[in-house]
PDB file of C-alpha atoms in Angstrom:
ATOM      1  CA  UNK A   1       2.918 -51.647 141.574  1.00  0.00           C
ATOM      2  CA  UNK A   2       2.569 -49.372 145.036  1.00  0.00           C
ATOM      3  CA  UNK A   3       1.140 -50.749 148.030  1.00  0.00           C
ATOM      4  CA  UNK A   4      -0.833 -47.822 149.708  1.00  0.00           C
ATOM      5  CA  UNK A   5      -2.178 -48.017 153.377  1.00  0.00           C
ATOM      6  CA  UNK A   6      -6.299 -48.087 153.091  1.00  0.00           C
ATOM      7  CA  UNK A   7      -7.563 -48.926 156.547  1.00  0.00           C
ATOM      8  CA  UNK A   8      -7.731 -50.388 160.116  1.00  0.00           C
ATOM      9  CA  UNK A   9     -10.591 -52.878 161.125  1.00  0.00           C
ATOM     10  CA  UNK A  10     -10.940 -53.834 164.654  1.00  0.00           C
ATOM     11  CA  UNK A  11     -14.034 -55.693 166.939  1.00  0.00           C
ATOM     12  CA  UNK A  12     -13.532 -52.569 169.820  1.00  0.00           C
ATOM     13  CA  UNK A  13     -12.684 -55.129 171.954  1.00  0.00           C
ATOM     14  CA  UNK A  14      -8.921 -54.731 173.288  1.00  0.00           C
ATOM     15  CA  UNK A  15      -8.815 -58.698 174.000  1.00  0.00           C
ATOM     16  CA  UNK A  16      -9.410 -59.458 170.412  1.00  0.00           C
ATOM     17  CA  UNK A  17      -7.697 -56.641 168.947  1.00  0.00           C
ATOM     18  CA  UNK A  18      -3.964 -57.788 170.237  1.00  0.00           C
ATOM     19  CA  UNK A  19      -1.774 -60.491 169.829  1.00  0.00           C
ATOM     20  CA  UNK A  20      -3.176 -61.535 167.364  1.00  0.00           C
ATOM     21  CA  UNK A  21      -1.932 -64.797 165.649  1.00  0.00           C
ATOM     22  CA  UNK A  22      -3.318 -66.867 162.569  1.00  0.00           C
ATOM     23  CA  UNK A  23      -6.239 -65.982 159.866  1.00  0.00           C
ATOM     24  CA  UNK A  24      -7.963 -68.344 158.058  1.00  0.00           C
ATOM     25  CA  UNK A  25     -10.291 -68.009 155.238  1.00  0.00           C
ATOM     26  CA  UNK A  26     -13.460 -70.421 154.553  1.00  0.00           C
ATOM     27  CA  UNK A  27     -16.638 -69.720 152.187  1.00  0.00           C
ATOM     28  CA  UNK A  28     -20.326 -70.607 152.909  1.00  0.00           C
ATOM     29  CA  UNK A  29     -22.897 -69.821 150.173  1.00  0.00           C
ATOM     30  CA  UNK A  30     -20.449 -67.652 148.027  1.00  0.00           C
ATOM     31  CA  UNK A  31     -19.074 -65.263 150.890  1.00  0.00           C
ATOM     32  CA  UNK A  32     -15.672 -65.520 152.046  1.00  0.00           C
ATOM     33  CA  UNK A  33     -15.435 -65.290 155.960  1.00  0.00           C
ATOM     34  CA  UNK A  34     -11.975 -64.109 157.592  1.00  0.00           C
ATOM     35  CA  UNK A  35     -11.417 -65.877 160.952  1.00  0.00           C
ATOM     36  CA  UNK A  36      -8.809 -64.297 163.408  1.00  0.00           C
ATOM     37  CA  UNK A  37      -7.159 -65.836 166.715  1.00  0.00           C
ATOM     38  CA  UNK A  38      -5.766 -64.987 169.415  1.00  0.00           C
ATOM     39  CA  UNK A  39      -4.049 -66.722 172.377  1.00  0.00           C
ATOM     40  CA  UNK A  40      -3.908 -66.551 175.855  1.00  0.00           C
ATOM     41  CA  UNK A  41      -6.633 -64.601 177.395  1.00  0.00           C
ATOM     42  CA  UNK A  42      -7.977 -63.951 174.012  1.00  0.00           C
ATOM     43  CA  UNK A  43     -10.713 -65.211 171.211  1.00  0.00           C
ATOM     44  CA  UNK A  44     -11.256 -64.740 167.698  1.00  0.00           C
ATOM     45  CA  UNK A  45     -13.488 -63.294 165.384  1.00  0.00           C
ATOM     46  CA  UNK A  46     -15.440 -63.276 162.283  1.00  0.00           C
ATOM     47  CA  UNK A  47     -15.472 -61.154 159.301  1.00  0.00           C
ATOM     48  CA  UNK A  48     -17.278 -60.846 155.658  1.00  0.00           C
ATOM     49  CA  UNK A  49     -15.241 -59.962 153.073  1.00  0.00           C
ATOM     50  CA  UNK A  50     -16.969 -58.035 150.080  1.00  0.00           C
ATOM     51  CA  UNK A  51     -15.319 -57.089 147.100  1.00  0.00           C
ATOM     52  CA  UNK A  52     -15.391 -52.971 146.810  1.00  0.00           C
ATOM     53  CA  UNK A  53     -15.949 -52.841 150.717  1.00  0.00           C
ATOM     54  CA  UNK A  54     -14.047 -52.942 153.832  1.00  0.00           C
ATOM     55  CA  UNK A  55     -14.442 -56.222 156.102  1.00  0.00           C
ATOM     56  CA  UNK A  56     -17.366 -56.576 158.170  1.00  0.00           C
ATOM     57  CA  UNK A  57     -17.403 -58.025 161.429  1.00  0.00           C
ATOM     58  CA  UNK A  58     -19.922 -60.600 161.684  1.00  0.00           C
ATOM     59  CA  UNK A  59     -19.267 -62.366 165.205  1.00  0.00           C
ATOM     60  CA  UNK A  60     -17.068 -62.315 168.410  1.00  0.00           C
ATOM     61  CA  UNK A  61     -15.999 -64.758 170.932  1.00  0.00           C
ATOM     62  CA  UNK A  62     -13.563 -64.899 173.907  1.00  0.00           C
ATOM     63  CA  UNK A  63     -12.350 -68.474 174.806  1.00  0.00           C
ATOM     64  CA  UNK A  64     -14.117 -70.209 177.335  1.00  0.00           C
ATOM     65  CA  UNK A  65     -12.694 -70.041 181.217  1.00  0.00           C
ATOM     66  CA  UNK A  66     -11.386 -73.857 180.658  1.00  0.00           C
ATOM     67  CA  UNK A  67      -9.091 -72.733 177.640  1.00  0.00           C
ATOM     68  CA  UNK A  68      -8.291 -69.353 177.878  1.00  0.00           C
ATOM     69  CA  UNK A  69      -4.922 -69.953 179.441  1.00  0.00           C
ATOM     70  CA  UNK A  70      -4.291 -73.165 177.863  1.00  0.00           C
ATOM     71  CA  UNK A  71      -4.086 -71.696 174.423  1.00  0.00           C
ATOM     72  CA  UNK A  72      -1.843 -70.927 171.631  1.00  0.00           C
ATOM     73  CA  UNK A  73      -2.837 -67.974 168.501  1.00  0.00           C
ATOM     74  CA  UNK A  74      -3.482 -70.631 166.196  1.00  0.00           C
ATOM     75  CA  UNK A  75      -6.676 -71.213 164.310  1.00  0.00           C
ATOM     76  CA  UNK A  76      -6.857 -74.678 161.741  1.00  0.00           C
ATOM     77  CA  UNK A  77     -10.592 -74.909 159.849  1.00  0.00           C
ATOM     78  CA  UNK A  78     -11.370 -78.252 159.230  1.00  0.00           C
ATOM     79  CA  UNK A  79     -15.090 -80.324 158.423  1.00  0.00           C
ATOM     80  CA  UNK A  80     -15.566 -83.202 160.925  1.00  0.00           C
ATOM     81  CA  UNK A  81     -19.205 -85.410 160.071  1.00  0.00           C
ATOM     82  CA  UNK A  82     -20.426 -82.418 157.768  1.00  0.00           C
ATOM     83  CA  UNK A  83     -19.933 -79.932 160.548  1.00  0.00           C
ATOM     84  CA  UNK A  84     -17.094 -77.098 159.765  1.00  0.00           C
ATOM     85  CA  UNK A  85     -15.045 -76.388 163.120  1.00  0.00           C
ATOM     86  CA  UNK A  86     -11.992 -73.655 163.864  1.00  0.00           C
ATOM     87  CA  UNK A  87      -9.561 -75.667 165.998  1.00  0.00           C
ATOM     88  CA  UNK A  88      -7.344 -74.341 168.432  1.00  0.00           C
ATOM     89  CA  UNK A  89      -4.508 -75.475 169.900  1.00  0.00           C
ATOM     90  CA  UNK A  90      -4.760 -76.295 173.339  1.00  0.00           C
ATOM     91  CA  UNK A  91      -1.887 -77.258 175.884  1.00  0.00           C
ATOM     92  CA  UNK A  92      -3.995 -79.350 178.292  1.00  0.00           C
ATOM     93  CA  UNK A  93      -6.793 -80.873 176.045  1.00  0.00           C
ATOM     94  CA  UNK A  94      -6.641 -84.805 175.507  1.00  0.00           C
ATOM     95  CA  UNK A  95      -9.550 -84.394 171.895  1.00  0.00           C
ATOM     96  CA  UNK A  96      -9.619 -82.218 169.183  1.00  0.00           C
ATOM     97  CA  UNK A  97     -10.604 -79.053 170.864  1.00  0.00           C
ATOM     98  CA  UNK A  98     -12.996 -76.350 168.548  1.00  0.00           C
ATOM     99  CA  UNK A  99     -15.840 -73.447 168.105  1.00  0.00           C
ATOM    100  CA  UNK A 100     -18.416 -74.963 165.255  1.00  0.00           C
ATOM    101  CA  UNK A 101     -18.662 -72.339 162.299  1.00  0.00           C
ATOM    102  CA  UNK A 102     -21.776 -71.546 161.117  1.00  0.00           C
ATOM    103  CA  UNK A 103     -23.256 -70.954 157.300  1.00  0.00           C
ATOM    104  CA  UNK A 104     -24.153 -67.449 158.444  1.00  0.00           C
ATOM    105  CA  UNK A 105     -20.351 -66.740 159.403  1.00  0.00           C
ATOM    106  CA  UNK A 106     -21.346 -66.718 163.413  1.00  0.00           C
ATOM    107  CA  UNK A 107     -19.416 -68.736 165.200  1.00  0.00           C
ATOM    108  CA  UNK A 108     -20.982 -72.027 166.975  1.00  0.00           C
ATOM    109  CA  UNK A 109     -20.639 -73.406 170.455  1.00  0.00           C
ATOM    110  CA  UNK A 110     -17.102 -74.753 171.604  1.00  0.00           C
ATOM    111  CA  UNK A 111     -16.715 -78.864 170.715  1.00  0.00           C
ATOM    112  CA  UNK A 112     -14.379 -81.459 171.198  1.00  0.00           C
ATOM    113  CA  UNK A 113     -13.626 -84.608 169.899  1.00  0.00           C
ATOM    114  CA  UNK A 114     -13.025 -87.918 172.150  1.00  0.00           C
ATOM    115  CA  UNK A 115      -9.638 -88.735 173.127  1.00  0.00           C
ATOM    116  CA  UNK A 116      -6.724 -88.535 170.632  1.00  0.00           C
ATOM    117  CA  UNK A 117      -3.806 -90.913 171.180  1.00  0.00           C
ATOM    118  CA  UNK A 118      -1.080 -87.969 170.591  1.00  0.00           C
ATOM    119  CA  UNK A 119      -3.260 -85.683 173.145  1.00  0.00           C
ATOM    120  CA  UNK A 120      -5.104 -82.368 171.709  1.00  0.00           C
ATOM    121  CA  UNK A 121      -2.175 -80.039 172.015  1.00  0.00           C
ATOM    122  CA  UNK A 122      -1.673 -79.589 167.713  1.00  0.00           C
ATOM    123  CA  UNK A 123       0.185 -77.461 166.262  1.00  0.00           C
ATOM    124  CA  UNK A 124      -0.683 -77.949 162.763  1.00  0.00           C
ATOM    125  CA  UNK A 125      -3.211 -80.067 161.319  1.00  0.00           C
ATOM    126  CA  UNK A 126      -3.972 -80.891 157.377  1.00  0.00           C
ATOM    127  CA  UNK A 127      -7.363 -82.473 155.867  1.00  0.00           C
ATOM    128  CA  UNK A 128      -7.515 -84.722 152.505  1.00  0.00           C
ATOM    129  CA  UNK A 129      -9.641 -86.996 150.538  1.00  0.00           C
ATOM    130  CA  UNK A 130      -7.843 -90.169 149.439  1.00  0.00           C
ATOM    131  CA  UNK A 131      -8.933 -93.484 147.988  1.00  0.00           C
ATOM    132  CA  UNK A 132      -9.188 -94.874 151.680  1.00  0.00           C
ATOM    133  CA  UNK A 133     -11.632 -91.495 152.281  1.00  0.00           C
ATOM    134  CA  UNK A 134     -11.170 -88.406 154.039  1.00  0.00           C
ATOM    135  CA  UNK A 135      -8.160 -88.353 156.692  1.00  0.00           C
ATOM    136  CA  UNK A 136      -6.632 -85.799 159.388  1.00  0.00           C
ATOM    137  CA  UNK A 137      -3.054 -85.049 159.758  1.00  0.00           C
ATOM    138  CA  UNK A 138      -2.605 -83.743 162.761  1.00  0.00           C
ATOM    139  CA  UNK A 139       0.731 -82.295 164.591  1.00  0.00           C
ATOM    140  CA  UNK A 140       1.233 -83.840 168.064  1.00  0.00           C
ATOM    141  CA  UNK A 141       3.244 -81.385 170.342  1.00  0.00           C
ATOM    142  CA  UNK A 142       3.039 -83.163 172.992  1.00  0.00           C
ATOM    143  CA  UNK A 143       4.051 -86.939 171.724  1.00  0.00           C
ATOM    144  CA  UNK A 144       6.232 -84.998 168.934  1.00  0.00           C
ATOM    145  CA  UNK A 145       4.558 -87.306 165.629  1.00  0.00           C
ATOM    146  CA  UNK A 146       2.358 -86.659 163.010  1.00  0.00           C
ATOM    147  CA  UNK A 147      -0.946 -89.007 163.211  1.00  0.00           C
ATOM    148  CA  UNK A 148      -3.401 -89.739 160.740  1.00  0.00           C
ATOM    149  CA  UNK A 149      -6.763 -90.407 161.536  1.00  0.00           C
ATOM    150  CA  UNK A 150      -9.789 -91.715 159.568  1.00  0.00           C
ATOM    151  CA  UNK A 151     -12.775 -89.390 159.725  1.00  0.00           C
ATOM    152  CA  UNK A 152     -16.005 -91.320 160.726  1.00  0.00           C
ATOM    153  CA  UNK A 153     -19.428 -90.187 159.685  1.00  0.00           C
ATOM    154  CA  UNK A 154     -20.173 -88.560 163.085  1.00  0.00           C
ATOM    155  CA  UNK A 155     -17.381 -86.696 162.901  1.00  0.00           C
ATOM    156  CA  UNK A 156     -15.367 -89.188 165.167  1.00  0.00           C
ATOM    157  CA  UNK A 157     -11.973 -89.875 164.934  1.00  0.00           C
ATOM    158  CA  UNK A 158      -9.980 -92.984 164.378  1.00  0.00           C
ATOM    159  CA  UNK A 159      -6.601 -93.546 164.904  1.00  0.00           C
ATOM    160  CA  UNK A 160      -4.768 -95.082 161.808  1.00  0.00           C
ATOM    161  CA  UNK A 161      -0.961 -94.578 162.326  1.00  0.00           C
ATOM    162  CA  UNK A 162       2.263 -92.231 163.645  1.00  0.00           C
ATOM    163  CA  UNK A 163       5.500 -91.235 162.520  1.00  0.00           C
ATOM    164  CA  UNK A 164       7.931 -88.961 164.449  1.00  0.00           C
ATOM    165  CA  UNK A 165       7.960 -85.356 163.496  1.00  0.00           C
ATOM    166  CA  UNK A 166       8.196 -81.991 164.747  1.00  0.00           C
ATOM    167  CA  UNK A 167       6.002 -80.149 163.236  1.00  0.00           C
ATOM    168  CA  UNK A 168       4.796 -76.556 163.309  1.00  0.00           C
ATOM    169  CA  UNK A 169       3.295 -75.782 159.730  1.00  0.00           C
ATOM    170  CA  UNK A 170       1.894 -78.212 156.828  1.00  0.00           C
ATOM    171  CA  UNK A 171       0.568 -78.255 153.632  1.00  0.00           C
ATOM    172  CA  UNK A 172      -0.798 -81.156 151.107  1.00  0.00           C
ATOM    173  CA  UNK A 173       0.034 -80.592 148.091  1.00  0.00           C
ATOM    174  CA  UNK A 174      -0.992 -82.938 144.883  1.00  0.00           C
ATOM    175  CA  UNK A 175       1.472 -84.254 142.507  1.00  0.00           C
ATOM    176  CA  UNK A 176       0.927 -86.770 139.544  1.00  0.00           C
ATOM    177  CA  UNK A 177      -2.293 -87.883 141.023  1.00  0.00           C
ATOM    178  CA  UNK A 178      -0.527 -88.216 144.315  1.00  0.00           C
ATOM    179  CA  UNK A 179      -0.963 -86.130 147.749  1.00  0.00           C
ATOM    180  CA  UNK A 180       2.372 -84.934 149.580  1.00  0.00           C
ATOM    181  CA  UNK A 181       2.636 -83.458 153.030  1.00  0.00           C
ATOM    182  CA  UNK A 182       5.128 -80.553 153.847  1.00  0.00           C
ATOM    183  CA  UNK A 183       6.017 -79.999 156.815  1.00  0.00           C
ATOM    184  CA  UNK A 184       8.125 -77.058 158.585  1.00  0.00           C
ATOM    185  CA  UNK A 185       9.927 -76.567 161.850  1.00  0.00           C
ATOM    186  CA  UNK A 186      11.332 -73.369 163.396  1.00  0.00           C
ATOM    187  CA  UNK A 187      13.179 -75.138 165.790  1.00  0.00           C
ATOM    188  CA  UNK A 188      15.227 -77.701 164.179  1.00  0.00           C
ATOM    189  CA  UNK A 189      15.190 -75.289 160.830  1.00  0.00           C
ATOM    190  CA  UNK A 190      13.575 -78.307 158.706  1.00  0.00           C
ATOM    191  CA  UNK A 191      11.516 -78.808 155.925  1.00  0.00           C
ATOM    192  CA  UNK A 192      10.118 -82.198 155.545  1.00  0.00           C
ATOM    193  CA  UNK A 193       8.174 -84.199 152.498  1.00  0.00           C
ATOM    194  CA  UNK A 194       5.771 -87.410 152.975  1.00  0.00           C
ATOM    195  CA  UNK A 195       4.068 -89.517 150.466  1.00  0.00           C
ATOM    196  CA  UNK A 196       0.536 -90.008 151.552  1.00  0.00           C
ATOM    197  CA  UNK A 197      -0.301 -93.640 151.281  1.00  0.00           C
ATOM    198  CA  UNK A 198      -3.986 -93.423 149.400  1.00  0.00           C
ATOM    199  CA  UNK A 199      -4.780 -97.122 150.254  1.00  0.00           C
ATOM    200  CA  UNK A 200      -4.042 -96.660 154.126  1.00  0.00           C
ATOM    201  CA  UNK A 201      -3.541 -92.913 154.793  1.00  0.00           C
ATOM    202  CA  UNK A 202      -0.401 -93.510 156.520  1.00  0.00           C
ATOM    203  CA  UNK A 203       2.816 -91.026 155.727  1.00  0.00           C
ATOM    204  CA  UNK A 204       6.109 -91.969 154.597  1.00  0.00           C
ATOM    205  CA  UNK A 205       9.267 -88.956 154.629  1.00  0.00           C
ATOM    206  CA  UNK A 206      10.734 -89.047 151.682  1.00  0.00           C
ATOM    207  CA  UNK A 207      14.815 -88.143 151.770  1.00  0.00           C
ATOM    208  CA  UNK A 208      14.836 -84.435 150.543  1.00  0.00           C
ATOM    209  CA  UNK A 209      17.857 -83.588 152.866  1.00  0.00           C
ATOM    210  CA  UNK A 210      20.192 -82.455 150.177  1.00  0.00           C
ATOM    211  CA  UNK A 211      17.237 -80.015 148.074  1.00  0.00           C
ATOM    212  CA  UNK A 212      16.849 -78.493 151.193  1.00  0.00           C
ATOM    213  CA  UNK A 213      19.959 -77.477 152.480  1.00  0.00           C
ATOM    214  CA  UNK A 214      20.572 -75.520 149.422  1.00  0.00           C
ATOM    215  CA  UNK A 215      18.046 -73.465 150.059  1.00  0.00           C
ATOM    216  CA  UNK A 216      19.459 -71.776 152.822  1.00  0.00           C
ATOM    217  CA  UNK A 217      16.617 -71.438 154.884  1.00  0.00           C
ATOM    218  CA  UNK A 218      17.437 -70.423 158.167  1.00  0.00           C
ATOM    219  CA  UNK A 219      14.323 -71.014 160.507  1.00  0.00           C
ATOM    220  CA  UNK A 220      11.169 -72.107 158.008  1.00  0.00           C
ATOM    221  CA  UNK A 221       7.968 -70.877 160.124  1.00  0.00           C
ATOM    222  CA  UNK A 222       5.533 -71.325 157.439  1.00  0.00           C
ATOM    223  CA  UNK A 223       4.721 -73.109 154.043  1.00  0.00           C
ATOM    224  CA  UNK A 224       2.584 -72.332 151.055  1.00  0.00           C
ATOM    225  CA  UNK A 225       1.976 -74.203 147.742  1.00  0.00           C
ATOM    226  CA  UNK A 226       1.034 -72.937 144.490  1.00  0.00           C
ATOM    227  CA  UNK A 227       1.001 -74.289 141.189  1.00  0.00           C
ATOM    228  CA  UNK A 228       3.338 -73.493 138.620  1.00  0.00           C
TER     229      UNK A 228
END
């Protein structure tokens, strides 16, 4: 199997066009929008993807004067109360800090949440459905822990517990009927594994240390799961 060069997309916009940092993917209606961030100075922007067709760009946004400078190139997609939100990471913001993503694959006005206890600067962030009901993770720069948080019906957060971790990619992954949380970080060159409590949402590290020195990774900056 070749790979073979087929095209560049861009917005024409030279703010948007550079630096640019994390994609995600989400689908409303059957079409798969691509979202695509970048950080300081910067925005992100929306794309159709159609099978037998090149991307189409749907939507454009710079960040807002209050965030432009505060921000990192990362984009998280998460539903908060029924309403789908890309959130950003954001050095100074004390809430979950977000543009709402419309059905349509515009993007929605910027929103954020009320105060977090670990602050709004995430790095990371991981949703779930457990037997206690649906449940944040989210990566706390600032307070360097990982907190969960019960999702109210208004898209409100509540604070159910913390553990210490550094923490700068994650992934749920389900085992035996159970969730675990992976965790990476460049820094200290780890990769972590928690047990999701499904009664109480709360995370437990499980002791992989020996696994995962044999795998002689060197500085982990992302993690992907797949079934096997």
């Amino acid at each position: 199997m070749k790979l073979q060069f087929e095209r560049v997309v861009a917005t024409g916009t030279a703010a948007l066009d550079s630096g640019i940092g994390e994609t995600a993917l989400k689908t409303f209606n059957g079409d798969v929008y691509l979202y695509r961030v970048t950080g300081f100075g910067g925005g992100f922007a929306s794309w159709r993807l159609s099978e037998g067709t090149g991307p189409t760009l749907i939507d454009q946004q710079l960040f807002g004067p209050t965030i432009t400078y505060q921000i990192d190139r990362d984009g998280m997609p998460v539903t908060l109360g029924g309403s789908d939100q890309l959130i950003l990471d954001v050095n100074t913001a004390t809430g979950l800090v977000g543009y709402g993503l419309n059905s349509d694959g515009t993007i929605g006005a910027l929103q954020e949440t009320g105060t977090l206890v670990g602050g709004g600067d995430i790095s990371a962030l991981a949703q779930l459905s457990i037997t206690r009901g649906d449940i944040l993770l989210l990566a706390h720069e600032d307070t360097g822990q990982i907190g969960t948080y019960d999702i109210d019906p208004d898209g409100s957060l509540s604070s159910v517990g913390f553990v210490s971790a550094q923490v700068d990619s994650m992934q749920v992954v389900q085992s035996g009927g159970n969730p675990f949380l992976i965790g990476t970080d460049a820094a200290s060159s780890t990769v972590a594994l928690y047990s999701v409590i499904q009664t109480s949402g709360t995370i437990n590290q499980i002791d992989t240390s020996y696994a995962i020195d044999v795998l002689g990774i060197g500085t982990p900056t992302a993690v992907e799961t797949i079934e096997a």
